[in-house]
Amino acid sequence: MKNKYLYIETFGCQMNVHDSEQMAVLLSGVGYQLTDHAQKADLILINGCSIRDKAEQKAFSELGRLLKFKDKNPRLIVGFGGCLAQHLGEKVYGRDKRVDFVFGTHNIHQLPRMVDAVLKERRRVTQVAFSDKIESLGIFAPPPPGSLGAFVSIMQGCNNYCAYCVVPYLRGPEMSRAPEDICNEVEKLTRCGVQEVTLLGQNVNSYGQNTAFDCDFPKLIRLIARIDGIRRIRFTTSHPKDLSDGLVECFQSEKKLCGHIHLPVQSGSNRILKRMNRGYTLEQYLAKVKRLRSVRPTMAITSDIIVGFPGETQKDFEETIDMMEKIRFDSVFSFKYSERKGTAARQLPDKVPEAEKRKRLIRLQNLQNLHTQEKNTALEGSIQQVLVEGRSKNSDLDLMGRTEGWKIVNFRGGSDLIGALVDVEITRGFLHSLRGKMIES
Ligand code: 5AD
Ligand code: SF4
């Protein structure tokens, strides 16, 4: 039988990346092998993101490019999926009628059947219905050979309805996986050589709520920390309003839990936080940062910030700048507010002009670059524990690994160290990476 090839183009967050890994596993069961070359593919999937307009535009321009391969290969089939497909449903065909099938965020498990129907019946198939159990959550995606790290989905969906955000409409309500299933998956991963797991969820801090099992997020971390072979635990993303004392205690007692938290603040103005429906004040956020730093003084804190939310005045923006000066994040993902259909913020008055948003974003990013550089320079002379991931992209003589705080470190060393946890003295802090020298034990 001729090999069938699958090409997947993924946009957006780690959750989407993980979904794509699961799509590949499912389709390998019906004979499709992943390829990096779209021109060779028999089946192309576009896993789109719709969180901001820019992401949506990117996915559609890529769709147009990939559909061109149909001119040379009429048997090629192309599916459009993920958050963006959930958002648009059958309207995707209106964007380009050459698309063969459309699948939503709860329909990944139906992919083999959908592909089969398209091939046999040569008709369009659309599946975007939500269900009360996300079947694909438990699909085991074996990590590529030699991987030290892997993602594990612990929950899906979101109940928070932040005024700007489409995620609750596209991923549905929160659903947590049973702790036994998660631990079994982590154990399986360790047998494949994985040493570091990143627990994924739209808001991991509300893991276990409204479920039949008695396990919250801190308890889950403790269960995973007991698994032999796991040396590091990370997680993302964390909603500040649900960050509990129990989680702070985990940072104190669980040595395997990496000293890094991604804690999206979004704004430094209480007025804007309220309009965003974030459920916390700046003072509460600052208090949580203080508690985290009191148990792990060297903890890396990263964040997301939106500029130009409707009604954001110059004064509100200055409050965001002041907040950044106070906290000094290790790094920040910053975005111009992007209006999304169906969200509450769309109805809000006092939209900020595009040019003003751009100006604020540049100012914020320049400031953050100073802070990131300052944080990285401050690490000079310190000893960091680094999990060696592979050879460095910069030089054949160097290795590359990450600190607990998720910072890239390049240092001299032989390939025999790949996969080891080593101590590295930081000799230089740059904006995007660190340089170090391994300490021989
Ligand atoms: N406009 C701009 N940024 C957004 N985000 C989510 N929705 C929007 C939007 N409509 C950002 C938030 C979130 C991150 C994943 O994306 O900062 O934390
Ligand atoms: Fe979107 Fe808010 Fe849910 Fe995060 S917590 S996914 S920003 S609605």
CSV table of C-alpha atoms and ligand atoms in Angstrom, one decimal:
chain,number,residue,atom,x,y,z
A,1,MET,CA,0.0,0.0,0.0
A,2,LYS,CA,1.3,3.5,-0.9
A,3,ASN,CA,2.2,5.6,2.1
A,4,LYS,CA,-0.3,8.4,2.8
A,5,TYR,CA,1.2,11.7,4.0
A,6,LEU,CA,-0.3,14.2,6.4
A,7,TYR,CA,0.7,17.9,6.7
A,8,ILE,CA,-0.5,20.0,9.6
A,9,GLU,CA,-0.2,23.7,10.0
A,10,THR,CA,-0.8,25.0,13.5
A,11,PHE,CA,-1.5,28.5,14.7
A,12,GLY,CA,-1.9,29.9,18.2
A,13,CYS,CA,-1.3,28.6,21.7
A,14,GLN,CA,0.3,25.4,23.2
A,15,MET,CA,-3.2,24.0,23.5
A,16,ASN,CA,-3.5,24.1,19.7
A,17,VAL,CA,0.0,22.6,19.3
A,18,HIS,CA,-1.1,19.7,21.6
A,19,ASP,CA,-4.3,19.2,19.7
A,20,SER,CA,-2.4,18.9,16.4
A,21,GLU,CA,-0.2,16.2,18.0
A,22,GLN,CA,-3.3,14.3,18.9
A,23,MET,CA,-4.7,14.7,15.3
A,24,ALA,CA,-1.5,13.2,14.0
A,25,VAL,CA,-1.8,10.2,16.4
A,26,LEU,CA,-5.4,9.6,15.4
A,27,LEU,CA,-4.7,9.8,11.7
A,28,SER,CA,-1.6,7.6,11.9
A,29,GLY,CA,-4.1,4.9,13.0
A,30,VAL,CA,-5.7,5.0,9.5
A,31,GLY,CA,-2.4,5.1,7.7
A,32,TYR,CA,-1.3,8.7,7.5
A,33,GLN,CA,2.3,9.6,8.2
A,34,LEU,CA,3.4,13.1,9.1
A,35,THR,CA,5.5,15.1,6.7
A,36,ASP,CA,7.1,18.5,6.8
A,37,HIS,CA,6.5,19.0,3.1
A,38,ALA,CA,3.0,20.2,2.2
A,39,GLN,CA,3.6,19.5,-1.5
A,40,LYS,CA,3.9,15.8,-0.7
A,41,ALA,CA,0.7,15.6,1.4
A,42,ASP,CA,-2.4,13.6,0.6
A,43,LEU,CA,-4.2,15.3,3.5
A,44,ILE,CA,-3.6,18.8,4.8
A,45,LEU,CA,-5.1,20.1,8.1
A,46,ILE,CA,-5.1,23.8,9.2
A,47,ASN,CA,-5.5,24.1,12.9
A,48,GLY,CA,-6.4,27.8,13.2
A,49,CYS,CA,-6.5,30.3,16.1
A,50,SER,CA,-9.1,33.0,16.4
A,51,ILE,CA,-8.0,34.8,19.6
A,52,ARG,CA,-7.1,38.0,17.7
A,53,ASP,CA,-7.8,39.2,14.2
A,54,LYS,CA,-4.1,38.9,13.2
A,55,ALA,CA,-4.1,35.2,14.0
A,56,GLU,CA,-7.3,34.7,12.0
A,57,GLN,CA,-5.8,36.5,8.9
A,58,LYS,CA,-2.6,34.4,9.1
A,59,ALA,CA,-4.6,31.2,9.1
A,60,PHE,CA,-6.6,32.2,6.1
A,61,SER,CA,-3.6,33.4,4.1
A,62,GLU,CA,-1.9,30.0,4.8
A,63,LEU,CA,-5.1,28.2,3.8
A,64,GLY,CA,-5.1,30.0,0.4
A,65,ARG,CA,-1.4,29.0,-0.1
A,66,LEU,CA,-2.0,25.4,0.8
A,67,LEU,CA,-5.1,25.0,-1.3
A,68,LYS,CA,-3.0,25.8,-4.3
A,69,PHE,CA,-1.5,22.3,-4.0
A,70,LYS,CA,-4.9,21.0,-5.1
A,71,ASP,CA,-4.3,22.3,-8.6
A,72,LYS,CA,-1.4,19.8,-9.0
A,73,ASN,CA,-2.9,17.1,-7.0
A,74,PRO,CA,-6.8,16.9,-7.3
A,75,ARG,CA,-6.9,13.9,-4.8
A,76,LEU,CA,-5.5,16.1,-2.0
A,77,ILE,CA,-8.0,16.8,0.7
A,78,VAL,CA,-7.9,19.8,3.0
A,79,GLY,CA,-9.5,20.2,6.4
A,80,PHE,CA,-9.9,23.3,8.5
A,81,GLY,CA,-10.2,22.9,12.2
A,82,GLY,CA,-9.6,24.2,15.7
A,83,CYS,CA,-10.9,27.4,17.4
A,84,LEU,CA,-11.2,29.3,14.1
A,85,ALA,CA,-13.3,26.6,12.5
A,86,GLN,CA,-15.4,26.4,15.6
A,87,HIS,CA,-16.0,30.2,15.3
A,88,LEU,CA,-17.0,30.1,11.6
A,89,GLY,CA,-18.5,26.6,11.0
A,90,GLU,CA,-19.9,26.3,7.5
A,91,LYS,CA,-18.9,30.0,6.8
A,92,VAL,CA,-15.4,28.6,6.1
A,93,TYR,CA,-16.6,27.3,2.7
A,94,GLY,CA,-17.7,30.9,2.0
A,95,ARG,CA,-14.1,32.0,2.4
A,96,ASP,CA,-12.9,29.3,0.0
A,97,LYS,CA,-15.1,26.6,-1.5
A,98,ARG,CA,-12.2,24.2,-2.1
A,99,VAL,CA,-12.0,23.3,1.6
A,100,ASP,CA,-13.2,19.7,2.0
A,101,PHE,CA,-14.1,19.5,5.6
A,102,VAL,CA,-14.5,21.6,8.8
A,103,PHE,CA,-14.1,20.3,12.4
A,104,GLY,CA,-14.4,22.1,15.7
A,105,THR,CA,-12.6,21.9,19.0
A,106,HIS,CA,-14.7,19.0,20.4
A,107,ASN,CA,-14.6,17.0,17.2
A,108,ILE,CA,-11.0,16.0,16.8
A,109,HIS,CA,-11.8,12.3,17.6
A,110,GLN,CA,-14.1,12.3,14.5
A,111,LEU,CA,-11.3,13.1,12.1
A,112,PRO,CA,-10.7,9.5,10.7
A,113,ARG,CA,-14.4,9.1,10.0
A,114,MET,CA,-14.6,12.6,8.4
A,115,VAL,CA,-11.6,11.9,6.1
A,116,ASP,CA,-13.1,8.6,5.1
A,117,ALA,CA,-16.4,10.2,4.3
A,118,VAL,CA,-14.8,12.9,2.1
A,119,LEU,CA,-12.7,10.2,0.3
A,120,LYS,CA,-15.5,7.8,-0.3
A,121,GLU,CA,-18.4,10.0,-0.9
A,122,ARG,CA,-16.6,13.1,-2.2
A,123,ARG,CA,-18.8,15.4,-0.3
A,124,ARG,CA,-18.2,18.2,2.2
A,125,VAL,CA,-18.4,17.2,5.9
A,126,THR,CA,-18.8,19.7,8.8
A,127,GLN,CA,-18.6,18.8,12.5
A,128,VAL,CA,-18.6,21.6,15.0
A,129,ALA,CA,-21.1,20.4,17.7
A,130,PHE,CA,-20.0,20.7,21.3
A,131,SER,CA,-20.3,17.6,23.5
A,132,ASP,CA,-20.3,17.2,27.3
A,133,LYS,CA,-17.1,15.0,27.1
A,134,ILE,CA,-14.1,16.0,25.0
A,135,GLU,CA,-13.2,12.6,23.5
A,136,SER,CA,-9.8,13.6,22.2
A,137,LEU,CA,-8.5,14.8,25.7
A,138,GLY,CA,-7.3,11.4,26.6
A,139,ILE,CA,-5.5,10.5,23.3
A,140,PHE,CA,-1.9,9.6,24.1
A,141,ALA,CA,0.5,11.4,21.8
A,142,PRO,CA,3.9,9.7,22.1
A,143,PRO,CA,6.6,12.3,22.1
A,144,PRO,CA,9.1,12.4,19.2
A,145,PRO,CA,12.1,10.2,20.0
A,146,GLY,CA,14.6,11.9,22.2
A,147,SER,CA,12.1,14.4,23.7
A,148,LEU,CA,12.7,15.4,27.3
A,149,GLY,CA,9.6,17.5,27.7
A,150,ALA,CA,5.9,16.9,26.8
A,151,PHE,CA,2.5,18.7,27.2
A,152,VAL,CA,-0.3,17.1,29.1
A,153,SER,CA,-3.8,18.5,28.9
A,154,ILE,CA,-5.4,18.5,32.3
A,155,MET,CA,-8.5,20.4,31.4
A,156,GLN,CA,-10.3,22.1,28.5
A,157,GLY,CA,-12.6,25.1,28.1
A,158,CYS,CA,-13.1,28.2,30.2
A,159,ASN,CA,-16.0,29.6,32.4
A,160,ASN,CA,-14.5,33.1,32.9
A,161,TYR,CA,-15.9,35.1,30.1
A,162,CYS,CA,-13.3,37.9,30.1
A,163,ALA,CA,-15.0,40.7,28.1
A,164,TYR,CA,-12.5,40.6,25.3
A,165,CYS,CA,-12.1,36.9,24.9
A,166,VAL,CA,-13.6,34.3,22.5
A,167,VAL,CA,-12.2,31.2,24.2
A,168,PRO,CA,-15.3,30.3,26.3
A,169,TYR,CA,-17.4,30.4,23.1
A,170,LEU,CA,-15.0,28.3,21.1
A,171,ARG,CA,-13.7,25.7,23.6
A,172,GLY,CA,-16.9,25.4,25.7
A,173,PRO,CA,-17.2,25.2,29.4
A,174,GLU,CA,-14.5,23.9,31.7
A,175,MET,CA,-14.0,20.2,31.9
A,176,SER,CA,-11.3,18.5,33.9
A,177,ARG,CA,-9.7,15.1,33.3
A,178,ALA,CA,-9.7,12.6,36.1
A,179,PRO,CA,-6.4,12.6,38.1
A,180,GLU,CA,-5.8,8.9,37.5
A,181,ASP,CA,-6.0,9.4,33.7
A,182,ILE,CA,-3.5,12.3,33.9
A,183,CYS,CA,-1.1,10.4,36.2
A,184,ASN,CA,-1.3,7.3,33.9
A,185,GLU,CA,-0.4,9.5,30.9
A,186,VAL,CA,2.5,11.1,32.8
A,187,GLU,CA,3.8,7.6,33.7
A,188,LYS,CA,3.6,6.5,30.1
A,189,LEU,CA,5.5,9.6,29.1
A,190,THR,CA,8.3,8.9,31.5
A,191,ARG,CA,8.7,5.4,29.9
A,192,CYS,CA,9.3,7.3,26.6
A,193,GLY,CA,12.1,9.3,28.3
A,194,VAL,CA,10.2,12.4,29.2
A,195,GLN,CA,11.5,14.2,32.4
A,196,GLU,CA,9.6,17.5,32.2
A,197,VAL,CA,5.8,17.8,31.8
A,198,THR,CA,3.9,21.0,31.2
A,199,LEU,CA,0.3,20.8,32.4
A,200,LEU,CA,-2.0,22.6,30.1
A,201,GLY,CA,-5.4,24.2,30.6
A,202,GLN,CA,-7.1,27.6,29.9
A,203,ASN,CA,-7.1,28.1,33.6
A,204,VAL,CA,-5.3,25.3,35.5
A,205,ASN,CA,-6.1,27.0,38.8
A,206,SER,CA,-9.7,25.9,38.5
A,207,TYR,CA,-8.8,22.3,37.8
A,208,GLY,CA,-11.1,19.8,39.5
A,209,GLN,CA,-14.0,22.3,40.2
A,210,ASN,CA,-17.5,21.0,39.6
A,211,THR,CA,-16.3,17.4,39.2
A,212,ALA,CA,-17.1,14.1,41.0
A,213,PHE,CA,-13.5,13.6,42.0
A,214,ASP,CA,-11.8,15.2,45.0
A,215,CYS,CA,-8.7,16.7,43.5
A,216,ASP,CA,-7.8,20.3,43.1
A,217,PHE,CA,-4.7,21.7,41.2
A,218,PRO,CA,-2.3,21.7,44.1
A,219,LYS,CA,-3.2,18.1,44.9
A,220,LEU,CA,-2.7,17.1,41.2
A,221,ILE,CA,0.8,18.7,41.3
A,222,ARG,CA,1.7,16.7,44.4
A,223,LEU,CA,0.4,13.4,42.7
A,224,ILE,CA,2.5,14.1,39.6
A,225,ALA,CA,5.6,15.1,41.7
A,226,ARG,CA,5.5,11.5,43.2
A,227,ILE,CA,6.0,9.9,39.8
A,228,ASP,CA,9.6,8.6,39.4
A,229,GLY,CA,11.2,9.8,36.3
A,230,ILE,CA,9.5,13.2,36.4
A,231,ARG,CA,12.1,15.8,37.4
A,232,ARG,CA,10.4,19.0,36.4
A,233,ILE,CA,6.7,20.1,36.4
A,234,ARG,CA,5.5,23.3,34.7
A,235,PHE,CA,2.0,24.6,34.0
A,236,THR,CA,0.1,27.1,32.0
A,237,THR,CA,-2.1,29.2,32.1
A,238,SER,CA,-3.0,30.5,35.5
A,239,HIS,CA,-5.8,32.9,36.2
A,240,PRO,CA,-4.8,35.3,39.0
A,241,LYS,CA,-8.2,35.3,40.7
A,242,ASP,CA,-8.0,31.5,41.2
A,243,LEU,CA,-4.4,31.3,42.3
A,244,SER,CA,-4.8,29.6,45.7
A,245,ASP,CA,-2.7,29.6,48.9
A,246,GLY,CA,-2.4,25.8,48.2
A,247,LEU,CA,-0.6,26.5,44.9
A,248,VAL,CA,1.7,29.0,46.7
A,249,GLU,CA,2.5,26.3,49.2
A,250,CYS,CA,3.3,23.9,46.3
A,251,PHE,CA,6.0,26.4,45.2
A,252,GLN,CA,7.4,26.2,48.7
A,253,SER,CA,7.4,22.4,49.2
A,254,GLU,CA,7.5,20.7,45.8
A,255,LYS,CA,11.0,20.9,44.6
A,256,LYS,CA,10.1,19.4,41.2
A,257,LEU,CA,7.8,22.4,40.5
A,258,CYS,CA,9.8,24.8,38.4
A,259,GLY,CA,10.1,28.4,39.7
A,260,HIS,CA,8.2,30.0,36.9
A,261,ILE,CA,4.6,31.2,36.7
A,262,HIS,CA,2.8,32.7,33.7
A,263,LEU,CA,0.2,34.9,35.3
A,264,PRO,CA,-1.6,37.1,32.8
A,265,VAL,CA,-2.4,40.5,34.4
A,266,GLN,CA,-3.9,42.2,31.3
A,267,SER,CA,-3.9,45.7,32.7
A,268,GLY,CA,-2.7,47.7,35.7
A,269,SER,CA,-5.8,49.9,36.0
A,270,ASN,CA,-8.6,48.7,38.3
A,271,ARG,CA,-11.2,50.5,36.1
A,272,ILE,CA,-10.1,48.5,33.1
A,273,LEU,CA,-9.7,45.2,35.0
A,274,LYS,CA,-13.4,45.7,36.0
A,275,ARG,CA,-14.5,46.4,32.5
A,276,MET,CA,-12.5,43.3,31.3
A,277,ASN,CA,-14.4,41.2,33.9
A,278,ARG,CA,-11.2,39.8,35.3
A,279,GLY,CA,-12.4,39.4,38.8
A,280,TYR,CA,-9.4,40.8,40.7
A,281,THR,CA,-8.0,44.2,41.5
A,282,LEU,CA,-4.4,45.4,41.0
A,283,GLU,CA,-3.8,45.3,44.7
A,284,GLN,CA,-4.9,41.6,44.9
A,285,TYR,CA,-2.7,40.8,42.0
A,286,LEU,CA,0.3,42.5,43.6
A,287,ALA,CA,-0.4,40.7,46.9
A,288,LYS,CA,-0.3,37.3,45.0
A,289,VAL,CA,3.0,38.2,43.3
A,290,LYS,CA,4.4,39.1,46.8
A,291,ARG,CA,3.3,35.8,48.3
A,292,LEU,CA,4.9,33.8,45.4
A,293,ARG,CA,8.1,35.8,45.7
A,294,SER,CA,8.1,35.3,49.5
A,295,VAL,CA,8.2,31.5,49.1
A,296,ARG,CA,10.5,31.5,46.0
A,297,PRO,CA,12.4,34.8,45.8
A,298,THR,CA,14.0,33.9,42.4
A,299,MET,CA,10.8,32.9,40.8
A,300,ALA,CA,10.4,34.0,37.1
A,301,ILE,CA,7.0,35.7,36.6
A,302,THR,CA,5.8,36.3,33.0
A,303,SER,CA,2.5,37.8,31.9
A,304,ASP,CA,0.1,38.9,29.2
A,305,ILE,CA,-1.0,42.5,28.7
A,306,ILE,CA,-3.6,44.1,26.4
A,307,VAL,CA,-3.3,47.7,25.4
A,308,GLY,CA,-6.1,49.8,24.0
A,309,PHE,CA,-9.1,47.9,25.6
A,310,PRO,CA,-12.2,50.0,25.0
A,311,GLY,CA,-12.3,53.0,27.4
A,312,GLU,CA,-8.5,52.7,28.3
A,313,THR,CA,-7.4,56.3,28.8
A,314,GLN,CA,-3.9,57.6,29.0
A,315,LYS,CA,-4.2,57.6,32.8
A,316,ASP,CA,-5.2,53.9,32.7
A,317,PHE,CA,-2.3,53.1,30.4
A,318,GLU,CA,0.1,55.0,32.8
A,319,GLU,CA,-1.2,52.7,35.6
A,320,THR,CA,-0.2,49.7,33.5
A,321,ILE,CA,3.3,51.2,33.1
A,322,ASP,CA,3.5,51.8,36.8
A,323,MET,CA,2.4,48.3,37.6
A,324,MET,CA,5.2,46.9,35.3
A,325,GLU,CA,7.8,49.2,37.0
A,326,LYS,CA,6.6,47.8,40.4
A,327,ILE,CA,6.5,44.1,39.4
A,328,ARG,CA,9.3,43.9,36.8
A,329,PHE,CA,8.2,40.8,34.9
A,330,ASP,CA,10.8,38.5,33.3
A,331,SER,CA,8.9,38.7,30.1
A,332,VAL,CA,5.5,39.8,28.7
A,333,PHE,CA,3.4,38.9,25.7
A,334,SER,CA,1.7,42.1,24.8
A,335,PHE,CA,-1.2,42.7,22.4
A,336,LYS,CA,-3.2,45.5,20.9
A,337,TYR,CA,-6.9,44.9,21.8
A,338,SER,CA,-8.6,43.1,18.9
A,339,GLU,CA,-12.4,43.2,18.6
A,340,ARG,CA,-13.9,39.8,18.5
A,341,LYS,CA,-17.4,38.9,17.4
A,342,GLY,CA,-19.8,37.7,20.2
A,343,THR,CA,-17.7,39.1,23.1
A,344,ALA,CA,-19.0,41.6,25.6
A,345,ALA,CA,-16.3,44.2,24.9
A,346,ARG,CA,-17.6,44.6,21.4
A,347,GLN,CA,-20.6,46.5,22.8
A,348,LEU,CA,-18.4,48.9,25.0
A,349,PRO,CA,-18.1,52.5,24.0
A,350,ASP,CA,-14.9,54.6,23.7
A,351,LYS,CA,-12.8,52.5,21.3
A,352,VAL,CA,-9.1,53.4,21.3
A,353,PRO,CA,-7.8,54.5,17.8
A,354,GLU,CA,-5.4,52.0,16.1
A,355,ALA,CA,-2.6,54.6,16.0
A,356,GLU,CA,-2.9,55.1,19.8
A,357,LYS,CA,-2.9,51.4,20.5
A,358,ARG,CA,0.2,51.0,18.4
A,359,LYS,CA,2.0,53.9,20.3
A,360,ARG,CA,1.1,52.3,23.6
A,361,LEU,CA,2.2,48.9,22.6
A,362,ILE,CA,5.6,50.2,21.4
A,363,ARG,CA,6.2,52.1,24.7
A,364,LEU,CA,5.2,49.0,26.7
A,365,GLN,CA,7.4,46.7,24.7
A,366,ASN,CA,10.4,49.0,25.0
A,367,LEU,CA,10.0,49.2,28.8
A,368,GLN,CA,9.6,45.4,29.0
A,369,ASN,CA,12.8,44.9,27.0
A,370,LEU,CA,14.6,46.9,29.6
A,371,HIS,CA,13.1,44.8,32.4
A,372,THR,CA,13.9,41.5,30.6
A,373,GLN,CA,17.5,42.6,30.1
A,374,GLU,CA,17.8,43.8,33.7
A,375,LYS,CA,16.4,40.4,34.9
A,376,ASN,CA,18.8,38.4,32.7
A,377,THR,CA,21.8,40.6,33.6
A,378,ALA,CA,21.0,40.0,37.3
A,379,LEU,CA,21.4,36.3,36.8
A,380,GLU,CA,25.1,36.8,35.9
A,381,GLY,CA,27.2,34.9,38.4
A,382,SER,CA,24.3,32.8,39.6
A,383,ILE,CA,24.2,29.0,39.4
A,384,GLN,CA,21.2,27.7,37.4
A,385,GLN,CA,19.9,24.2,37.1
A,386,VAL,CA,19.5,23.5,33.4
A,387,LEU,CA,17.8,20.6,31.7
A,388,VAL,CA,19.9,20.0,28.6
A,389,GLU,CA,17.7,19.8,25.5
A,390,GLY,CA,20.1,19.4,22.7
A,391,ARG,CA,22.9,21.1,20.7
A,392,SER,CA,22.7,24.9,20.4
A,393,LYS,CA,21.5,26.5,17.2
A,394,ASN,CA,24.3,29.1,17.5
A,395,SER,CA,27.4,26.9,17.6
A,396,ASP,CA,28.2,23.3,17.1
A,397,LEU,CA,30.4,23.4,20.2
A,398,ASP,CA,27.5,24.5,22.4
A,399,LEU,CA,24.6,22.8,24.2
A,400,MET,CA,21.2,24.4,24.8
A,401,GLY,CA,18.9,24.0,27.8
A,402,ARG,CA,16.4,25.9,29.9
A,403,THR,CA,16.5,27.2,33.4
A,404,GLU,CA,13.7,26.6,35.8
A,405,GLY,CA,12.5,30.1,34.9
A,406,TRP,CA,12.2,29.0,31.2
A,407,LYS,CA,15.2,30.9,30.0
A,408,ILE,CA,17.4,29.6,27.3
A,409,VAL,CA,21.0,29.0,28.2
A,410,ASN,CA,23.8,28.2,25.8
A,411,PHE,CA,27.1,26.7,27.1
A,412,ARG,CA,30.0,24.5,26.0
A,413,GLY,CA,29.5,20.8,26.4
A,414,GLY,CA,29.4,17.3,24.8
A,415,SER,CA,26.3,15.6,23.4
A,416,ASP,CA,26.5,12.9,26.2
A,417,LEU,CA,25.0,15.6,28.5
A,418,ILE,CA,21.7,15.8,26.5
A,419,GLY,CA,18.9,14.8,28.8
A,420,ALA,CA,20.9,15.6,32.0
A,421,LEU,CA,20.1,18.2,34.6
A,422,VAL,CA,23.3,20.1,35.1
A,423,ASP,CA,24.5,23.2,37.1
A,424,VAL,CA,25.5,26.1,34.9
A,425,GLU,CA,27.1,29.3,36.0
A,426,ILE,CA,25.6,32.3,34.1
A,427,THR,CA,28.3,34.4,32.6
A,428,ARG,CA,26.2,36.8,30.4
A,429,GLY,CA,22.6,37.8,30.3
A,430,PHE,CA,21.3,38.8,26.9
A,431,LEU,CA,17.7,39.9,26.0
A,432,HIS,CA,16.6,36.6,24.6
A,433,SER,CA,19.0,34.1,26.1
A,434,LEU,CA,21.8,33.5,28.7
A,435,ARG,CA,25.4,32.4,28.2
A,436,GLY,CA,26.9,30.0,30.8
A,437,LYS,CA,29.7,27.7,31.9
A,438,MET,CA,28.9,24.3,33.2
A,439,ILE,CA,30.1,23.4,36.7
A,440,GLU,CA,31.8,20.1,36.7
A,441,SER,CA,30.6,18.0,39.7
B,1,5AD,N1,-7.5,41.2,21.9
B,1,5AD,C1,-6.2,41.2,22.3
B,1,5AD,N2,-5.6,40.3,23.1
B,1,5AD,C2,-6.4,39.2,23.5
B,1,5AD,N3,-6.1,38.2,24.2
B,1,5AD,C3,-7.2,37.4,24.3
B,1,5AD,N4,-8.2,37.9,23.6
B,1,5AD,C4,-7.7,39.1,23.1
B,1,5AD,C5,-8.3,40.1,22.3
B,1,5AD,N5,-9.5,40.1,21.9
B,1,5AD,C6,-4.8,37.9,24.8
B,1,5AD,C7,-4.9,38.0,26.4
B,1,5AD,C8,-4.7,36.5,26.7
B,1,5AD,C9,-3.8,36.0,25.6
B,1,5AD,C10,-3.8,34.5,25.4
B,1,5AD,O1,-4.3,36.7,24.5
B,1,5AD,O2,-3.8,38.7,26.8
B,1,5AD,O3,-4.1,36.3,28.0
B,2,SF4,FE1,-10.1,33.9,27.8
B,2,SF4,FE2,-10.3,34.9,30.3
B,2,SF4,FE3,-10.8,32.3,29.8
B,2,SF4,FE4,-8.3,33.3,29.7
B,2,SF4,S1,-9.6,33.2,31.5
B,2,SF4,S2,-9.3,31.9,28.2
B,2,SF4,S3,-8.6,35.3,28.8
B,2,SF4,S4,-12.0,34.1,29.0
